[in-house]
């Protein structure tokens, strides 16, 4: 199937405005006749469901948490980008667009990125109107700080809890629609499959996580805002329950999965401290506004930090990248940390850590100022490590954090399956091979508040309304397959826990398809994943029954999907022989160990079509064209 990205014609600055006018509208009186399913109530899903409800559609919203406001977005710390230029430091829509295309290492679609930058200012206005308590300057204006990959300060924040505050805003908007009867909220309900009839997404099959009841929900369109798949690596900064199931199940029903190997390793996480750990904690990138990253100049220097004199410290980011210093993008900072640790200059008991030091900032601004900016992050660090970061540097190391890959969508955020829209981290759209810090919240809210309400309406307006009954054979078949799969999972009475198998998969992925990847390691993972999958289906144990609250069953289903998905991720990494952004193929690097792209052969989004478990997926390419930001070797020097 040919991939049509449906990018509107015309100059980039005019595309979205023109497109919005060209899109068909649904008459206000007709809107109530349409039913829309929104899976996910993170920033993307909650903003979409609230906006669609406000427009007059009948919305059914789903999440697996006990409340919509506990979606993973609540964990976001550092901030949200917008091109408001409040600092008068040279920012503009065009600069945000430029930084994002360059930051993504020229693997994103220009038109989408421009639109994202264009609507960014409206997001801040909307959130302020909702009462989101953004940090303010002395005079009352909204404050900004810097994030990686930008030389301007465009990041709006609410201390280190920006996601929580934004989500409370979106949640309020959502609950207003629930109270108005426009949105029906289904918490603690997990989507386990997508219903596709004649190529159109027509509904979902869910499991009530309290009673175990399997149900079918039908609609005129389905929206997935189900987040990312970082937990395929087992250890990540994501909430433990984040998973790939919704997008993977849609992929198995025909939606294309794009660029699954584009995973983001975040440079500033609390290092792994033991083999029993199952969750990693992020220390926000915002800390690199004031914290200085360093390691000892000498290999194997085990002196306590206070005994290493200034002249024997290597502030390697400032040394290598004088223009951007500690605020280089995440992929660059992560690789640099790995490199110094590989050289034997890492710190801490494992040697897999670097220092993030606030001594200079505290001496310059005073402890009170630093506490005001980052207090909750410092408290979190101290609670986890038992060390006081006001008195000694934090120790940090890269960890899996975000996934740029996701279901393929066109400019209208619709997948190749008609009526299936994908928003937020779940789609592949705007960040190319590397996301800039503070741009995920921007994208999720742009998609939900400002893009989807237009494009989904136009889709509905352009379709003949078709009523599918619960007794349609395809609906019955999909629900029966969900029941069968659950029964198969519950029949597993082997010797290994699902957690053990997930941990093994994660370690394999981290070692062979993590921060650096090469052909040998990828082939090793490719051979081992099917073996692990077999091991799971032969030797895992899943206790309990299906007709009850059974978290073991939930988890087993998610891990079973990871065991299929991991193979696609590795295949994608194997086929993309170039390095770009977070995808670092060791065979393709510059003399200075930076990622070396191969634009002649890989300037495309790789969209994969399911062909069966264990069978090679079919590759479809969306060629990328760069009319405005000409691809160049990224430099942050
Ligand atoms: C620790 C941390 C800090 C971060 N800080 C920042 C930051 O400062 N700035 C920034 O821009 N980004 C940040 N990010 C990234 C950002 O938080 C996420 O990319 C973003 O919040 C994802 O939002 P989302 O709405 O797409 O998905 P999520 O918030 O992950 O929500 C997913 C939703 O889908 C539901 N769901 C999933 N699968 C199913 C299913 N099968 N059935 C039913 N429901 C389902 C879940 O219940 C949930 O409601 C951070 C990420 C982490 C991990």
XYZ file of C-alpha atoms in Angstrom, residues 33-584:
552
model
C -24.777 11.460 16.197
C -21.119 10.434 16.151
C -19.473 8.248 18.744
C -15.690 8.484 19.185
C -13.526 6.178 21.270
C -10.436 7.721 22.871
C -8.057 5.243 24.476
C -5.698 6.953 26.910
C -6.147 9.881 29.242
C -2.595 11.211 29.361
C -2.046 14.703 28.037
C -2.785 13.585 24.480
C -5.884 11.501 25.199
C -7.391 13.736 27.902
C -7.010 16.885 25.804
C -8.481 15.114 22.774
C -11.441 13.624 24.649
C -12.210 16.960 26.333
C -12.000 18.888 23.057
C -14.112 16.386 21.120
C -16.697 16.347 23.923
C -16.810 20.129 23.967
C -17.380 20.082 20.198
C -20.490 17.974 20.738
C -19.389 14.440 19.857
C -20.292 11.486 22.058
C -16.967 10.346 23.456
C -16.035 7.150 25.290
C -12.675 7.517 27.069
C -10.622 4.603 28.424
C -7.622 4.178 30.674
C -6.252 1.340 32.764
C -5.514 3.498 35.812
C -8.124 3.973 38.540
C -8.447 7.612 37.514
C -7.812 9.458 34.270
C -5.522 11.834 36.120
C -3.061 9.086 37.018
C -1.896 8.635 33.412
C 1.849 8.474 32.975
C 1.982 12.114 31.784
C 1.729 13.028 35.445
C 5.394 12.059 35.830
C 6.694 14.701 33.425
C 9.004 16.997 35.255
C 10.895 19.710 33.476
C 8.598 21.651 31.192
C 6.824 22.283 27.928
C 8.216 24.187 24.960
C 6.448 27.018 23.178
C 7.655 29.701 20.790
C 6.339 32.682 22.728
C 9.648 34.558 22.770
C 8.814 36.000 26.206
C 12.539 36.258 26.863
C 13.078 38.353 23.740
C 16.107 36.164 23.093
C 15.482 35.498 19.435
C 12.888 32.741 19.530
C 10.225 32.353 16.868
C 7.952 29.702 15.386
C 10.542 29.191 12.702
C 13.365 28.723 15.215
C 11.395 26.140 17.197
C 10.626 24.371 13.924
C 14.288 24.532 12.893
C 15.603 23.299 16.256
C 13.130 20.391 16.270
C 13.922 19.208 12.732
C 17.661 19.468 13.425
C 17.301 17.954 16.907
C 15.468 14.983 15.346
C 18.470 14.496 13.053
C 16.423 15.158 9.910
C 14.165 12.165 10.244
C 10.867 13.987 10.953
C 8.287 15.330 8.527
C 8.842 19.077 8.104
C 5.164 20.010 7.684
C 4.134 18.334 10.950
C 6.963 19.934 12.868
C 6.136 23.388 11.561
C 2.506 22.961 12.618
C 3.631 21.846 16.059
C 5.708 24.994 16.489
C 2.871 27.111 15.104
C 0.273 25.934 17.639
C 2.697 25.839 20.577
C 1.820 29.332 21.806
C -1.903 28.529 21.918
C -1.193 25.560 24.198
C 0.292 27.828 26.842
C -2.678 30.236 26.597
C -5.115 27.342 26.939
C -3.314 25.925 29.972
C -3.030 29.312 31.668
C -6.768 29.796 31.138
C -7.316 26.429 32.856
C -5.309 27.667 35.822
C -2.108 25.671 35.312
C 0.314 27.308 37.788
C 3.308 27.942 35.542
C 6.332 29.526 37.207
C 6.332 33.299 36.926
C 8.938 36.050 36.878
C 9.082 38.728 39.545
C 6.822 40.981 37.452
C 4.160 38.286 37.016
C 4.954 37.171 33.462
C 5.462 33.489 32.791
C 9.034 32.336 33.344
C 11.100 30.237 30.942
C 14.142 28.042 31.201
C 16.380 26.313 28.680
C 16.287 22.732 27.504
C 18.698 20.759 25.363
C 19.265 21.496 21.705
C 18.164 25.142 21.882
C 20.021 28.374 22.455
C 16.913 30.226 23.581
C 14.825 29.832 26.742
C 11.409 28.631 25.638
C 10.479 26.047 28.239
C 7.466 26.839 30.454
C 7.412 24.942 33.721
C 5.753 24.369 37.067
C 8.765 23.568 39.262
C 9.666 19.933 38.524
C 5.994 18.890 38.227
C 4.971 20.312 34.894
C 3.286 17.116 33.688
C 1.205 16.848 36.831
C -0.023 20.426 36.595
C -0.773 20.193 32.867
C -2.588 16.909 33.387
C -4.704 18.393 36.153
C -5.690 21.089 33.640
C -6.574 18.568 30.934
C -8.304 16.344 33.478
C -10.470 19.252 34.650
C -11.473 19.909 31.061
C -12.215 16.196 30.618
C -14.277 15.922 33.817
C -16.280 18.965 32.801
C -17.344 17.003 29.735
C -18.023 13.910 31.827
C -20.315 15.999 34.039
C -21.983 17.431 30.933
C -22.683 13.903 29.675
C -20.507 14.339 26.589
C -17.759 11.965 27.682
C -18.262 8.597 29.320
C -15.180 7.647 31.308
C -14.114 3.989 31.572
C -11.273 3.839 34.092
C -9.585 0.537 34.959
C -10.482 -0.756 31.517
C -7.817 -2.086 29.190
C -8.099 -2.158 25.429
C -6.998 -5.591 24.279
C -7.836 -5.380 20.604
C -8.993 -3.193 17.774
C -12.093 -4.020 15.751
C -11.476 -3.489 12.048
C -14.279 -4.017 9.547
C -13.514 -3.763 5.830
C -10.386 -1.709 6.500
C -12.107 0.763 8.864
C -11.444 0.987 12.604
C -14.863 0.472 14.161
C -14.244 -0.172 17.825
C -12.236 -1.875 20.523
C -12.430 -4.949 22.750
C -11.696 -4.257 26.411
C -11.283 -6.070 29.700
C -12.686 -4.585 32.896
C -9.681 -4.845 35.179
C -11.814 -5.274 38.312
C -14.380 -7.833 37.160
C -12.518 -9.326 34.212
C -15.508 -8.770 31.928
C -14.653 -8.686 28.222
C -16.671 -6.088 26.323
C -16.895 -4.619 22.864
C -17.293 -0.865 22.249
C -18.172 0.367 18.781
C -17.723 3.844 17.337
C -17.334 5.949 14.214
C -13.651 6.503 14.910
C -11.008 5.271 17.343
C -8.241 7.456 18.777
C -5.200 5.913 20.455
C -3.300 8.130 22.908
C -1.739 5.198 24.674
C 1.823 6.393 25.224
C 5.224 4.866 24.466
C 6.908 1.470 24.626
C 10.087 2.165 26.626
C 9.320 -0.688 28.990
C 10.266 -3.203 26.320
C 13.678 -2.518 27.927
C 12.218 -3.525 31.325
C 14.199 -0.799 33.095
C 13.141 2.677 32.035
C 12.018 5.978 33.500
C 8.429 5.190 32.493
C 5.718 4.121 34.907
C 5.861 0.340 35.325
C 2.480 -0.185 33.681
C 3.279 1.677 30.447
C 3.077 -0.835 27.616
C 2.829 -1.391 23.893
C -0.366 -3.460 23.859
C -2.802 -0.974 22.314
C -0.531 0.033 19.440
C 0.771 -3.502 18.965
C -2.722 -4.939 18.750
C -3.615 -2.238 16.201
C -0.442 -3.151 14.269
C -1.505 -6.771 14.200
C -4.821 -5.608 12.723
C -3.135 -3.735 9.888
C -1.883 -0.363 11.199
C 1.757 0.296 10.245
C 4.388 0.711 12.945
C 6.944 3.389 12.064
C 10.571 3.719 13.168
C 10.322 1.422 16.204
C 14.111 1.548 16.660
C 14.031 5.288 17.402
C 14.248 5.106 21.176
C 15.496 7.867 23.416
C 18.065 7.287 26.105
C 17.956 10.157 28.606
C 21.342 11.219 29.980
C 20.287 12.255 33.485
C 18.770 9.356 35.399
C 19.652 7.916 38.773
C 22.035 5.032 37.976
C 20.969 1.406 38.285
C 21.896 0.176 41.761
C 21.156 -3.537 41.769
C 19.730 -6.453 39.832
C 16.417 -6.472 41.725
C 15.426 -3.004 40.551
C 12.422 -2.686 38.248
C 12.113 1.067 37.730
C 14.499 3.921 37.020
C 14.066 7.527 38.066
C 14.676 10.515 35.870
C 16.442 13.629 37.060
C 14.951 16.253 34.754
C 16.956 17.741 31.919
C 16.103 21.149 33.397
C 18.833 20.434 35.960
C 21.382 20.877 33.185
C 20.471 24.599 33.149
C 22.519 24.944 36.337
C 24.240 21.607 36.968
C 27.657 20.949 35.402
C 28.463 17.466 34.141
C 31.945 16.098 34.796
C 34.147 13.070 35.451
C 37.742 12.844 36.692
C 40.402 13.379 34.038
C 42.270 10.282 35.204
C 41.008 6.750 34.517
C 40.084 4.789 37.626
C 40.238 7.849 39.910
C 38.299 6.639 42.959
C 38.973 9.616 45.232
C 35.943 11.051 47.021
C 34.506 13.898 45.007
C 35.718 16.636 47.381
C 39.320 15.492 46.956
C 39.400 15.861 43.183
C 40.773 19.342 42.522
C 39.178 21.583 39.899
C 42.096 21.157 37.492
C 41.660 17.359 37.516
C 38.008 17.424 36.492
C 36.857 17.040 32.919
C 33.695 19.042 32.171
C 33.505 17.038 29.003
C 30.272 18.487 27.563
C 31.494 22.054 28.003
C 34.865 21.028 26.518
C 33.474 19.188 23.494
C 30.453 21.370 22.755
C 31.363 24.940 23.778
C 28.246 26.512 22.148
C 25.640 24.294 23.814
C 27.721 23.044 26.745
C 25.701 21.013 29.251
C 22.559 21.600 27.201
C 23.391 19.488 24.177
C 20.498 17.236 23.074
C 19.894 14.002 24.908
C 21.321 11.605 22.346
C 24.577 13.565 22.245
C 24.852 13.871 26.053
C 24.049 10.180 26.575
C 26.663 8.981 24.127
C 29.256 11.307 25.642
C 28.522 9.855 29.114
C 28.854 6.316 27.768
C 32.124 7.203 26.121
C 33.762 8.567 29.285
C 32.514 5.555 31.261
C 33.821 3.180 28.562
C 37.189 4.934 28.942
C 37.189 3.959 32.625
C 36.451 7.440 33.938
C 32.955 6.733 35.261
C 32.300 7.324 38.961
C 30.473 5.529 41.761
C 30.819 1.874 42.738
C 29.881 0.537 39.289
C 31.828 3.104 37.254
C 28.608 3.634 35.299
C 27.861 7.201 36.385
C 29.001 10.782 35.866
C 28.636 13.772 38.195
C 25.994 16.490 37.860
C 27.346 19.202 40.078
C 25.496 22.222 41.467
C 28.337 23.654 43.591
C 29.000 26.561 41.218
C 25.293 27.368 40.834
C 24.769 27.321 44.611
C 27.835 29.531 45.145
C 26.541 31.915 42.462
C 22.793 32.052 43.191
C 22.509 30.695 46.736
C 20.892 27.475 47.919
C 17.457 29.115 48.267
C 17.294 29.931 44.552
C 18.319 26.417 43.544
C 15.808 24.961 46.018
C 13.066 27.143 44.555
C 13.811 25.923 41.013
C 14.490 22.243 41.602
C 13.565 21.499 45.234
C 11.281 18.526 44.535
C 13.856 16.905 42.235
C 16.600 17.308 44.833
C 14.299 15.793 47.478
C 13.517 12.868 45.177
C 17.219 12.282 44.585
C 17.970 12.334 48.297
C 15.062 9.994 49.112
C 16.313 7.440 46.595
C 20.087 7.646 47.094
C 20.401 8.885 50.676
C 22.802 11.591 49.457
C 22.254 15.333 49.746
C 22.703 16.939 46.306
C 23.038 20.402 47.849
C 26.238 19.156 49.487
C 27.688 16.746 46.916
C 27.150 16.250 43.161
C 24.400 13.981 41.932
C 25.508 10.820 40.160
C 23.638 10.249 36.919
C 23.689 7.798 33.994
C 21.674 7.415 30.775
C 18.488 5.315 30.794
C 15.683 4.474 28.390
C 13.109 7.229 28.565
C 10.988 7.939 25.499
C 10.096 6.387 22.171
C 10.022 8.444 18.998
C 8.690 5.495 16.997
C 5.014 4.611 17.028
C 2.104 3.955 14.731
C 2.508 5.661 11.381
C 0.125 8.596 10.861
C -0.435 11.056 8.050
C -0.606 14.848 8.434
C -4.149 14.417 9.786
C -2.858 12.062 12.513
C -4.740 9.189 10.932
C -3.021 5.820 10.554
C -3.174 3.862 7.311
C -6.347 2.260 8.716
C -9.281 4.564 8.013
C -10.812 5.912 11.204
C -7.854 4.997 13.436
C -6.148 8.158 14.740
C -3.014 8.085 16.865
C -1.811 10.957 19.054
C 0.913 11.825 21.580
C 3.811 9.465 22.224
C 1.905 6.594 20.613
C 2.432 7.963 17.107
C 5.729 8.419 15.290
C 5.177 11.858 13.972
C 7.131 14.900 15.065
C 10.447 14.116 16.701
C 12.357 12.205 14.042
C 15.202 10.153 15.468
C 15.618 12.201 18.659
C 13.103 14.233 20.673
C 14.188 17.528 22.183
C 13.452 17.940 25.875
C 10.072 19.502 26.743
C 8.663 18.741 23.298
C 6.609 15.655 24.215
C 4.149 17.590 26.339
C 3.924 20.166 23.582
C 3.173 17.492 20.988
C 0.613 15.611 23.090
C -1.355 18.769 23.801
C -0.987 20.096 20.261
C -2.409 16.836 18.922
C -5.275 16.703 21.416
C -6.347 20.331 21.720
C -5.481 21.808 18.348
C -5.017 19.247 15.567
C -7.262 16.232 16.063
C -10.507 18.181 16.621
C -10.160 19.537 13.057
C -8.858 16.486 11.258
C -11.124 13.937 12.917
C -14.165 16.092 12.159
C -13.117 16.265 8.527
C -12.779 12.471 8.402
C -16.286 12.013 9.795
C -17.722 14.639 7.468
C -16.206 12.818 4.501
C -17.625 9.369 5.363
C -20.952 7.803 4.845
C -22.221 6.911 8.327
C -22.162 3.133 8.733
C -23.757 1.375 11.697
C -21.925 -1.764 12.773
C -23.831 -3.969 15.201
C -22.354 -5.891 18.116
C -23.388 -9.053 16.254
C -21.259 -8.258 13.191
C -19.083 -11.354 12.497
C -15.847 -9.374 12.649
C -16.833 -7.904 16.020
C -17.686 -11.328 17.415
C -14.497 -12.819 16.004
C -12.268 -10.129 17.546
C -13.877 -10.537 20.980
C -13.569 -14.342 20.720
C -9.856 -14.019 19.907
C -9.323 -11.851 22.987
C -11.032 -14.454 25.177
C -8.975 -17.261 23.641
C -5.737 -15.416 24.213
C -6.595 -14.736 27.842
C -7.430 -18.412 28.311
C -4.093 -19.339 26.755
C -2.258 -17.007 29.113
C -4.130 -18.349 32.129
C -3.238 -21.898 31.114
C 0.477 -21.102 31.568
C 1.569 -23.062 34.622
C 5.318 -23.277 34.083
C 8.235 -22.443 36.357
C 9.334 -18.938 35.440
C 7.635 -15.737 36.481
C 6.622 -13.292 33.783
C 8.754 -10.687 35.537
C 11.874 -12.834 35.156
C 11.281 -13.246 31.426
C 10.557 -9.541 30.992
C 13.767 -8.694 32.871
C 15.739 -11.009 30.592
C 14.202 -9.464 27.490
C 14.989 -5.968 28.792
C 18.614 -6.766 29.492
C 18.989 -8.315 26.052
C 17.497 -5.230 24.432
C 19.667 -2.870 26.481
C 22.865 -4.788 25.714
C 22.219 -5.427 22.027
C 19.912 -2.611 20.970
C 20.505 0.142 23.543
C 22.670 3.224 23.456
C 24.952 1.752 20.811
C 24.027 -0.947 18.307
C 26.021 -3.069 15.887
C 25.231 -5.821 13.426
C 26.604 -8.623 15.594
C 24.670 -7.589 18.704
C 21.471 -7.005 16.770
C 21.700 -10.433 15.149
C 22.253 -11.934 18.575
C 19.065 -10.242 19.857
C 17.168 -11.278 16.758
C 18.048 -14.921 17.352
C 17.379 -14.812 21.089
C 13.985 -13.021 21.117
C 12.016 -15.884 19.478
C 13.654 -18.298 21.942
C 12.526 -16.133 24.834
C 9.063 -15.936 23.338
C 8.920 -19.735 23.177
C 10.188 -19.913 26.729
C 7.349 -17.593 27.777
C 4.635 -19.644 26.073
C 6.062 -22.932 27.426
C 7.411 -22.121 30.830
C 5.830 -18.953 32.264
C 3.389 -19.054 35.122
C 0.243 -16.942 35.252
C -1.767 -17.458 38.439
C -5.434 -16.664 39.115
C -8.452 -16.542 36.858
C -9.858 -14.210 34.240
C -13.051 -13.285 36.071
C -11.402 -11.266 38.788
C -8.911 -8.511 39.496
C -5.767 -10.223 38.218
C -2.705 -8.093 37.702
C -0.630 -11.159 36.837
C -2.847 -11.724 33.804
C -2.665 -8.044 32.786
C 1.116 -8.085 33.027
C 1.452 -11.383 31.154
C -0.546 -10.007 28.222
C 1.671 -6.924 28.037
C 4.902 -8.906 28.220
C 3.627 -11.325 25.563
C 3.184 -8.311 23.282
C 6.661 -7.002 24.124
C 8.076 -10.390 23.143
C 6.640 -9.916 19.657
C 7.296 -6.176 19.392
C 10.974 -6.449 20.427
C 11.672 -8.422 17.275
C 10.275 -5.650 15.077
C 12.322 -3.054 16.966
C 15.488 -5.058 16.371
C 14.642 -5.693 12.707
C 14.156 -1.970 12.218
C 17.509 -1.253 13.904
C 19.196 -3.896 11.749
C 17.812 -2.572 8.490
C 18.724 1.071 9.281
C 22.446 0.799 8.784
C 22.995 4.516 9.323
C 23.231 6.279 12.678
C 20.759 9.054 13.351
C 19.681 10.696 16.594
C 19.135 8.092 19.288
C 19.781 5.233 16.849
C 23.547 4.843 17.003
